[in-house]
Coordinates of C-alpha atoms in Angstrom, one line a residue:
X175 CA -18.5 35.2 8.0
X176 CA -16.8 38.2 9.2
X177 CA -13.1 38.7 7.3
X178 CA -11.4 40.0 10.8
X179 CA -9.4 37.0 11.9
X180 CA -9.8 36.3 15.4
X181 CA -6.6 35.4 17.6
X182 CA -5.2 32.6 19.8
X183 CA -2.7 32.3 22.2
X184 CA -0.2 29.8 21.3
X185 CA 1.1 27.2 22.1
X186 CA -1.8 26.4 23.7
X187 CA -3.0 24.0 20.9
X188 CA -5.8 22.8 23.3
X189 CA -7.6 25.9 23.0
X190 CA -8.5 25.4 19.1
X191 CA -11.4 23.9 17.5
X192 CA -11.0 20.4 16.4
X193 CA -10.7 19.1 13.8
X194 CA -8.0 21.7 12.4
X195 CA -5.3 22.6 10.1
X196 CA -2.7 24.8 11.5
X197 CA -0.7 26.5 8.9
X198 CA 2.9 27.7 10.0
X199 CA 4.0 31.2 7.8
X200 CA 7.5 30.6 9.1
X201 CA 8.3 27.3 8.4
X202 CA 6.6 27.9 4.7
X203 CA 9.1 31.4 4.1
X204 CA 11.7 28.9 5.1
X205 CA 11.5 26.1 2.7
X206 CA 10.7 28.6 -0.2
X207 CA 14.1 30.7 0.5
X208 CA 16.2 27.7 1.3
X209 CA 15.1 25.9 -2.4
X210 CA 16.1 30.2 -3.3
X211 CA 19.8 29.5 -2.3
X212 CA 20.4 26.2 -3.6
X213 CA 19.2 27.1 -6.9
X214 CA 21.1 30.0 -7.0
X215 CA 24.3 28.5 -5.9
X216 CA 24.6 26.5 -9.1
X217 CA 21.5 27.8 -11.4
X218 CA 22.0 31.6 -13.1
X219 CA 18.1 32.4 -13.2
X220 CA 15.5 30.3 -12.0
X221 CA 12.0 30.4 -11.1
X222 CA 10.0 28.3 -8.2
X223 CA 6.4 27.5 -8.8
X224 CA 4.1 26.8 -6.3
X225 CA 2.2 23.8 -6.8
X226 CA -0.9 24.8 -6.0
X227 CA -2.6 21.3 -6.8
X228 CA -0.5 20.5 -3.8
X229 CA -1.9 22.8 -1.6
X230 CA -4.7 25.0 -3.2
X231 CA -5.3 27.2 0.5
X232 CA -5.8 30.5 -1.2
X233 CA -4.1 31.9 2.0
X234 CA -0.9 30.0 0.7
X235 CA -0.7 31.3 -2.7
X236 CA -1.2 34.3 -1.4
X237 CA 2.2 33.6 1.0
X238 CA 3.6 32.1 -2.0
X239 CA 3.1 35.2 -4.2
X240 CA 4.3 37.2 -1.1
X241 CA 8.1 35.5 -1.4
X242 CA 8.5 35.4 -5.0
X243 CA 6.5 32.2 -6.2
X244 CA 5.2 31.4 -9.2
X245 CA 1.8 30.3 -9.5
X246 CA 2.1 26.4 -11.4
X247 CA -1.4 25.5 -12.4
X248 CA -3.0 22.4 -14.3
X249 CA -6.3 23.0 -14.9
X250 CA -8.5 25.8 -15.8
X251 CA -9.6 26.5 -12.2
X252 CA -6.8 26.8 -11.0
X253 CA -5.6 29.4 -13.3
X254 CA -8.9 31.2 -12.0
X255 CA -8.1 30.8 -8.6
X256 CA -4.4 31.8 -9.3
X257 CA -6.0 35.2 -10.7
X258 CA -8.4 35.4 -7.6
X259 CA -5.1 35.3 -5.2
X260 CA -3.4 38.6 -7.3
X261 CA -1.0 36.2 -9.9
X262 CA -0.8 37.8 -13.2
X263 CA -0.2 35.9 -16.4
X264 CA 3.0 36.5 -16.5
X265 CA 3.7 34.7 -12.9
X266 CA 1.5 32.2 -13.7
X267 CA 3.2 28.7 -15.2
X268 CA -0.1 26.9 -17.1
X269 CA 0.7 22.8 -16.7
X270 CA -1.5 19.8 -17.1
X271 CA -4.4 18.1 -19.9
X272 CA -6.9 20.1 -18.0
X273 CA -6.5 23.4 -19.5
X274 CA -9.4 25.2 -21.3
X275 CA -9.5 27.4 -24.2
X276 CA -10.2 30.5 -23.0
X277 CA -7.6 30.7 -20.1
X278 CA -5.2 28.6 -22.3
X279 CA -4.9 31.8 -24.8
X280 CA -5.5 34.5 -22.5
X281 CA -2.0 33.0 -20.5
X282 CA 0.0 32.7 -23.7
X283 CA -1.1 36.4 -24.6
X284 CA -0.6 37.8 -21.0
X285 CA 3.2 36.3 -21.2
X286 CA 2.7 33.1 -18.7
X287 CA 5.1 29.7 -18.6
X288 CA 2.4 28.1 -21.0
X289 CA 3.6 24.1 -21.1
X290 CA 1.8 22.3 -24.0
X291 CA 0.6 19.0 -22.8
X292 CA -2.5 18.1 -25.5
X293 CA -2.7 17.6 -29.3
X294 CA -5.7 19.8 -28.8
X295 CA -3.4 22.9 -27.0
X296 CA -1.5 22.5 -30.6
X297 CA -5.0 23.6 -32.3
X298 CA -5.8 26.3 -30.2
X299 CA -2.5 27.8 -31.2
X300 CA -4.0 28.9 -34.4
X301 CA -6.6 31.2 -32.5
X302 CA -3.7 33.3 -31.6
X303 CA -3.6 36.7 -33.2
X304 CA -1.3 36.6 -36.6
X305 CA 0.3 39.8 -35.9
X306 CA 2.2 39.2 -32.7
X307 CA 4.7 36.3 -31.8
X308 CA 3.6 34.3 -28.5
X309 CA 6.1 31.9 -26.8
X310 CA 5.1 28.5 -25.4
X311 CA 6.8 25.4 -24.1
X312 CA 6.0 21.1 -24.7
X313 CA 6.4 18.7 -22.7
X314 CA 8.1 16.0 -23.1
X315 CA 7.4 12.2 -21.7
X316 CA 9.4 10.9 -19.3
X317 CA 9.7 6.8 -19.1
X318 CA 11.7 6.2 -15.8
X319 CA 12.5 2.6 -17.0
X320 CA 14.4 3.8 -19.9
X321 CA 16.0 6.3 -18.5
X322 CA 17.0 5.8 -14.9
X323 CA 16.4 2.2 -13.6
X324 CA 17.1 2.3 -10.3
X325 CA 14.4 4.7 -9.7
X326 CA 11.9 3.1 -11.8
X327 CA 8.3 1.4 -10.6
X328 CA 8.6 -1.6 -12.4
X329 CA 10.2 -2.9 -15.9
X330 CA 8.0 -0.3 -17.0
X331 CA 7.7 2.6 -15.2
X332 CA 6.1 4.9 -18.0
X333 CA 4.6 7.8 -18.2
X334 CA 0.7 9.1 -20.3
X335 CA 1.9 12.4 -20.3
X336 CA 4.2 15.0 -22.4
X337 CA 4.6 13.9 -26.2
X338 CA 6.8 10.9 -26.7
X339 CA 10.2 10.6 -28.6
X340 CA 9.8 7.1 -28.8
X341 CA 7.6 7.3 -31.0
X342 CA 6.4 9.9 -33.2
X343 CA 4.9 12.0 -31.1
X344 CA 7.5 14.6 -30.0
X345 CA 8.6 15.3 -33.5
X346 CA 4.9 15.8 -35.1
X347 CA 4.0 18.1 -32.2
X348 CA 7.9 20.2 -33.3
X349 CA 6.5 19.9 -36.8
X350 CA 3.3 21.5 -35.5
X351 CA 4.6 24.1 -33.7
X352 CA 7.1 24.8 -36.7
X353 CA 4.2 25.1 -39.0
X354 CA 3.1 28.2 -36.7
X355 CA 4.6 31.6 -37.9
X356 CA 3.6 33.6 -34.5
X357 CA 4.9 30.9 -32.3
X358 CA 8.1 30.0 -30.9
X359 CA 8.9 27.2 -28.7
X360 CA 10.8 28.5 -25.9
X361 CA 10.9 25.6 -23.3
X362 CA 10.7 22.3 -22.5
X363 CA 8.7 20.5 -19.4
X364 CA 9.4 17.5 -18.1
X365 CA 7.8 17.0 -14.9
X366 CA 7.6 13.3 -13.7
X367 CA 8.1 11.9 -10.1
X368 CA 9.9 9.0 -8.5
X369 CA 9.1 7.3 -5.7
X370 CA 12.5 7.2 -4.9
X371 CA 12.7 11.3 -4.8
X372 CA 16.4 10.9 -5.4
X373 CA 19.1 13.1 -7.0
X374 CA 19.7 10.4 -9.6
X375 CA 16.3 10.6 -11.3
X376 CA 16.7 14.2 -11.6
X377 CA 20.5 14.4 -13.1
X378 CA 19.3 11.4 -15.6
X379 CA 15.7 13.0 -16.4
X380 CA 17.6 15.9 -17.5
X381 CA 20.3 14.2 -19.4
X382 CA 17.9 12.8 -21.5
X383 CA 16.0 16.3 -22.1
X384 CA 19.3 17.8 -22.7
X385 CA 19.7 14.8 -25.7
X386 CA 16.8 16.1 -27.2
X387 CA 17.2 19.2 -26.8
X388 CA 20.8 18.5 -28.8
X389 CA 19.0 15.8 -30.9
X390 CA 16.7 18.5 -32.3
X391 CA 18.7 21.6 -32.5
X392 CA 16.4 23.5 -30.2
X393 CA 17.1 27.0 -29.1
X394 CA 15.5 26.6 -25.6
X395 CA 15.1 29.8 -23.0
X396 CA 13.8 27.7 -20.2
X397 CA 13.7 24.2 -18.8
X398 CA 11.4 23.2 -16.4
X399 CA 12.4 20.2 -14.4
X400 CA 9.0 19.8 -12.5
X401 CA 8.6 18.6 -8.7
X402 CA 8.4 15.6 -6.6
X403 CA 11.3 16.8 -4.1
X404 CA 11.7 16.0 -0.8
X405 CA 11.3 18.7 2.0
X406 CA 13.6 19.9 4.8
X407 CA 13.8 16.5 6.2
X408 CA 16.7 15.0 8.1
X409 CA 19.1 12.1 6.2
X410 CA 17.1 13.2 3.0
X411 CA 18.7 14.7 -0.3
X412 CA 19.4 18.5 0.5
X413 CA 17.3 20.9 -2.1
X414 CA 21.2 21.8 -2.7
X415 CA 21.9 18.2 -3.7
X416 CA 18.9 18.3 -6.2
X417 CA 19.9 21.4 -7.9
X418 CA 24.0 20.4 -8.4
X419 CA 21.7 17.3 -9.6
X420 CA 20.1 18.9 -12.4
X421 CA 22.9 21.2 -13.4
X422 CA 26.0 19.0 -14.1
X423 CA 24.1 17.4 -17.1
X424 CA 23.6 20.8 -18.7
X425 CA 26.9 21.9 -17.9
X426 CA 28.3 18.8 -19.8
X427 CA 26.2 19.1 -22.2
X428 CA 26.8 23.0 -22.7
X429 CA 23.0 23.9 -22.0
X430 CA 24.0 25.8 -18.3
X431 CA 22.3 28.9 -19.3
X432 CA 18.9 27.4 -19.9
X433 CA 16.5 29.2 -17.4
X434 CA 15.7 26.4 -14.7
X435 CA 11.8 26.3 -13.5
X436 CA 10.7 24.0 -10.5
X437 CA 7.6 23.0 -9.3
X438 CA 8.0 21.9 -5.9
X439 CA 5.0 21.2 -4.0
X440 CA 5.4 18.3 -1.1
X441 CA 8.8 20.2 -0.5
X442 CA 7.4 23.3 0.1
X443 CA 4.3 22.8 1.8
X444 CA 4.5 18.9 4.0
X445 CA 6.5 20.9 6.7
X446 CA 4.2 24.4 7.2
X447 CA 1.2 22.2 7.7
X448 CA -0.3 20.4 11.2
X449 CA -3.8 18.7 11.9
X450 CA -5.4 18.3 15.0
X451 CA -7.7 16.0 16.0
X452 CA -9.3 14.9 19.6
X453 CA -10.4 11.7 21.2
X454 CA -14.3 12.3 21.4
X455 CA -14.9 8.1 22.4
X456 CA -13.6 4.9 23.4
X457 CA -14.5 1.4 22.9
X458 CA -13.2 -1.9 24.1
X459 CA -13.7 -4.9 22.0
X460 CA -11.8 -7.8 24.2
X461 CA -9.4 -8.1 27.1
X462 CA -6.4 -6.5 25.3
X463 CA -8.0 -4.2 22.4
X464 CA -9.4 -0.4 22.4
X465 CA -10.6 1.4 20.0
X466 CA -10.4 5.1 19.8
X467 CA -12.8 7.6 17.7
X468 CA -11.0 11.2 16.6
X469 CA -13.3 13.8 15.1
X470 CA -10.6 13.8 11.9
X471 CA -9.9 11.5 9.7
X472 CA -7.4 9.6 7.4
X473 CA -8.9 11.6 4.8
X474 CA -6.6 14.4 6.4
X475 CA -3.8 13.2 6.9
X476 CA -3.4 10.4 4.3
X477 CA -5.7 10.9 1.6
X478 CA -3.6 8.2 -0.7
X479 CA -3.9 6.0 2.7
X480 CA -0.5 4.2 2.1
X481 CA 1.2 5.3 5.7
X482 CA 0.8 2.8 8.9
X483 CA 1.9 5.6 11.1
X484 CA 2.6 9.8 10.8
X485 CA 4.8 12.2 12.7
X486 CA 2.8 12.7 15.8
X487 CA 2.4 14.1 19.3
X488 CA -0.4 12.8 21.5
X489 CA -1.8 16.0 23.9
X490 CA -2.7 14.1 26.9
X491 CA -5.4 16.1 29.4
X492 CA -3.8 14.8 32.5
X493 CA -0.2 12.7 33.4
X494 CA -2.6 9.6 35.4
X495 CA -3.2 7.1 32.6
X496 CA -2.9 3.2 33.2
X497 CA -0.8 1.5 30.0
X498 CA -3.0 -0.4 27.5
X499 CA -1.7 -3.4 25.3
X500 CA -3.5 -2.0 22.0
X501 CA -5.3 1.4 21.1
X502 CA -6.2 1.2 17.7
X503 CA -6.8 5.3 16.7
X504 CA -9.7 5.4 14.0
X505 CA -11.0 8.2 12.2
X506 CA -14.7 10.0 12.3
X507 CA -16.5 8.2 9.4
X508 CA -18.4 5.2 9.1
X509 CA -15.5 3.7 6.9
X510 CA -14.3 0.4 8.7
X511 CA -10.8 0.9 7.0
X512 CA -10.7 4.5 8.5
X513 CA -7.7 3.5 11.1
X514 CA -4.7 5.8 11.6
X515 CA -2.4 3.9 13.7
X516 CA -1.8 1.6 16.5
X517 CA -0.6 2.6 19.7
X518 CA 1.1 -0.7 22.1
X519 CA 1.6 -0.3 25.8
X520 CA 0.8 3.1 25.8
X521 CA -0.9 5.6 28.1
X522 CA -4.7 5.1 27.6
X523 CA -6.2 7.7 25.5
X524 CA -9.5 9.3 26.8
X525 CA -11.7 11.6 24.9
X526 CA -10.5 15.2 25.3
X527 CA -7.1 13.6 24.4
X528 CA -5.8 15.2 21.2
X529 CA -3.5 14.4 18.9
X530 CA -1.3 16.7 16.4
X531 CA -0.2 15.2 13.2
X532 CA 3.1 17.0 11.9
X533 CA 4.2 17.6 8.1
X534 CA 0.3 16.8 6.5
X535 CA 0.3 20.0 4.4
X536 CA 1.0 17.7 0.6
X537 CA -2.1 16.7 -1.0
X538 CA -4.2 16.6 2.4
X539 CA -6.6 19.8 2.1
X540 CA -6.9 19.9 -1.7
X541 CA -8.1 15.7 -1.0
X542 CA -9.7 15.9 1.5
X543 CA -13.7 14.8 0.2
X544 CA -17.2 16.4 1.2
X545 CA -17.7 12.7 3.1
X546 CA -19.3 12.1 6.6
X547 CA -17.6 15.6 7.9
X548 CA -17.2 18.5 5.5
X549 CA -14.0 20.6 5.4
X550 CA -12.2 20.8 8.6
X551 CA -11.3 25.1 9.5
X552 CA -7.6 26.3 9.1
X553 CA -5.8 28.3 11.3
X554 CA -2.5 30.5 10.5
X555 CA 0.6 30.1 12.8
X556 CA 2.0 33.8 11.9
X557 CA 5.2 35.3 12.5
X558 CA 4.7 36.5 16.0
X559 CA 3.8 33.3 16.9
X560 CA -0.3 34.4 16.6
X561 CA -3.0 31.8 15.6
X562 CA -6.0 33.6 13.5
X563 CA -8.7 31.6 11.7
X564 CA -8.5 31.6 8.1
X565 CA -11.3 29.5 6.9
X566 CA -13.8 28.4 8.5
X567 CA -15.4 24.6 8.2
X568 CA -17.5 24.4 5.6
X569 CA -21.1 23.8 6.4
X570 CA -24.2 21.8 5.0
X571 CA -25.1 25.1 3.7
X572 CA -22.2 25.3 1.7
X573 CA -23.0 22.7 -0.5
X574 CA -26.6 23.2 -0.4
X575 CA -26.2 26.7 -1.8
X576 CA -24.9 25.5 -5.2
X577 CA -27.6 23.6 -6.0
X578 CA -29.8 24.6 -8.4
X579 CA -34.0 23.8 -7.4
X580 CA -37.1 23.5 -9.9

C-alpha cells in the first residue's frame, strides 16, 4: 500500500467505500481542549491521557500527541505501539495487569506515570538500578458499594483491581514499596467506572483516596482519577462539572495541589468517530416484516451489543419509497443475533441505501474481531473538511502472512 493518502470530496459520504470509519480531526481537537479548560479552571496542573485501549487508531495517537496527550497504556503492546506513534516515556502513563518486564522498567527509567497494579510489578522493582531513585505510583481498589451507593452495580459493586485497604493489601504493597531505598511512591491511581458516569462517583471516589492518602501520611505528587466520562453530549454532566467534582474533596481535605491525571477515552473519542454501512439485500419474511442485510456489522458499532438503537442518519438513493410496517436492519455475518435496529413505518430501504452511525469511535475499532469480514478501512475527516484514507481494510493476506508454515 502506497502511504500518499488519496482525497474525497465531502460531504458526499456516498462516494466512500463501505463499510467505513470516518474519523473527524476537528471534533477530536475539540473534546481534548474543552476537558483542557475545565481542568484548568479549577485543577493547577494536570495531565490528559489518551486512552488508547479506547481507540488504539495509530492515526489518533498520533492527533492525540499532536494536542498535548498523554499516551495511557495497559498492556505491553500498547506501550510498543505508544513508542511506534513518537510518545516518549516520559509522556507515556503505564496502567493495567498486563504489563511486561521489559517495558515495565524501561518506563520507570525513562520517567513515565508508571501505576503499579500487580504483586509481581512490586518484584520487578528490585531490578531497578541501586544508584538512582525512580518514582512510581499504586493503585488503589475502588468498591463502588462502599463508597458511593447510588452509583453502585449492585449490593456489591466491587472491583479485582488496585490493592485493597480493606484488607491487607494496600498496606503490604506501602510496606513493599517502603522496603525499596531507590523508590518513591509519588502517586496514587484509582481508575474505576460507573455506569452512572455521574459527578457524584467521582467527588466520593476521591474523597475516599484523599482518606487514605491522610490515613497513611503519604506525600503524593499526582493523583490520577482515571476515565469513564461522558463526552460533549447534551443534558449530560459538563467535563467542567467533573473536574469541580473531583476538586472540592481535595480542597477540603487540603490535598488541592496534588497533580490531577485523567484518562478519558469514551469522552474523547465516541464524538470524532462515524461508520458507514450500505444496504447490499433485502428480504421479506411475511406480510408485514423485511429484513435488511448492511455490509457492517454490530461488531462496529456495538461490540458490547447492549444498545437497541444508535445515533443515526439513513442516506436514502432516491425520495420515492412506499412506507413499510417493519425493517429489521441486520449486520453482514452469519450471526442470527446480528440485528442493529428496527425501523416502523418507515421509507423502505433498498440496497444502495446507506446508513451513517454517529458517535461509534469508544471501544468499536479496537473490538472489532477478524470474523466473517476483516477490518473495515478508515478514513480522516481533516480540518479543511478533506476525506483521505488512512487504513486500508485488512485483507485475507493480512492474517495469512503471520502464520508461520512447516
Amino acid at each position: 500500500m502506497s502511504n500518499s493518502l488519496k482525497n474525497y470530496s465531502i460531504p458526499d459520504y456516498k462516494e466512500l467505500q463501505t463499510p467505513c470509519y470516518i474519523f473527524d480531526e476537528m471534533e477530536f481537537e475539540r473534546s481534548v481542549n474543552e476537558f483542557k479548560k475545565a481542568l484548568d479552571l479549577n485543577c493547577k496542573k494536570s495531565i490528559i491521557g489518551y486512552s488508547v485501549k479506547t481507540n488504539s487508531l495509530p492515526y489518533c495517537l498520533i492527533e492525540a500527541k499532536k494536542n498535548g496527550c498523554y499516551a495511557e497504556v495497559v498492556s505491553h503492546d500498547e506501550y510498543q505501539l505508544a513508542r511506534l506513534c513518537g510518545f516518549e516515556p516520559d509522556r507515556i502513563i503505564y496502567n493495567g495487569p498486563m504489563k511486561a518486564k521489559a517495558s515495565f522498567l524501561e518506563a520507570v527509567k525513562g520517567g513515565a506515570v508508571v501505576n503499579i497494579e500487580t504483586k509481581r510489578e512490586l518484584d520487578w522493582l528490585n531490578d531497578l538500578p541501586s544508584d538512582q531513585i525512580f518514582t512510581v505510583g499504586i493503585r488503589l481498589n475502588i468498591n463502588i458499594s462502599k463508597i458511593s451507593p447510588e452509583d453502585a452495580d449492585g449490593d456489591d459493586d466491587n472491583s479485582r483491581f488496585g490493592f485493597s485497604d480493606e484488607s491487607d493489601e494496600f498496606r503490604d504493597a506501602l510496606e513493599s514499596l517502603a522496603n525499596l531505598s531507590n523508590v518513591t511512591l509519588s502517586g496514587l491511581h484509582i481508575h474505576r467506572t460507573a455506569h452512572s458516569r455521574s459527578p457524584r462517583f467521582y467527588e466520593c471516589s476521591v474523597a475516599y483516596a484523599a482518606s487514605v492518602i491522610n490515613k497513611y501520611n503519604l506525600n503524593l505528587k499526582y493523583l490520577d482519577v482515571g476515565g469513564g466520562y461522558f463526552g460533549i453530549f447534551p443534558n449530560k454532566p459538563t467535563f467542567t462539572d467533573y473536574t469541580e467534582a473531583i476538586y472540592r474533596p481535595l480542597k477540603r481535605t487540603g490535598l488541592e495541589n496534588l497533580d490531577i491525571i485523567i484518562e478519558p477515552g469514551n469522552a474523547l473519542t465516541a464524538s470524532c468517530f462515524k461508520f458507514i454501512s450500505e444496504v447490499i439485500d433485502v428480504k421479506r419474511v411475511d406480510s408485514k416484516t423485511r429484513f435488511v442485510t448492511t455490509d457492517g456489522s454490530r461488531n462496529d458499532v456495538d461490540p458490547f451489543f447492549r444498545k437497541s438503537d444508535y445515533l443515526k442518519d439513513i442516506l436514502y438513493l432516491n425520495e420515492n419509497r412506499p412506507i413499510e410496517y417493519l425493517q429489521i436492519v441486520g449486520g453482514c455475518t452469519c450471526l442470527e443475533y446480528d440485528r442493529l435496529f428496527s425501523l416502523i413505518e418507515k421509507p423502505a430501504l433498498m440496497p444502495g441505501d446507506r446508513i451513517l452511525y454517529n458517535n461509534v469511535g469508544a471501544y468499536t475499532l479496537t473490538l472489532t474481531p477478524q470474523f466473517i469480514r476483516f477490518w473495515p478501512r478508515v478514513y480522516t475527516l481533516d480540518k479543511q473538511g478533506k476525506l483521505a484514507e488512512i487504513r486500508r481494510p485488512s485483507e485475507a493476506s493480512d492474517l495469512f502472512s503471520t502464520q508461520t508454515y512447516k
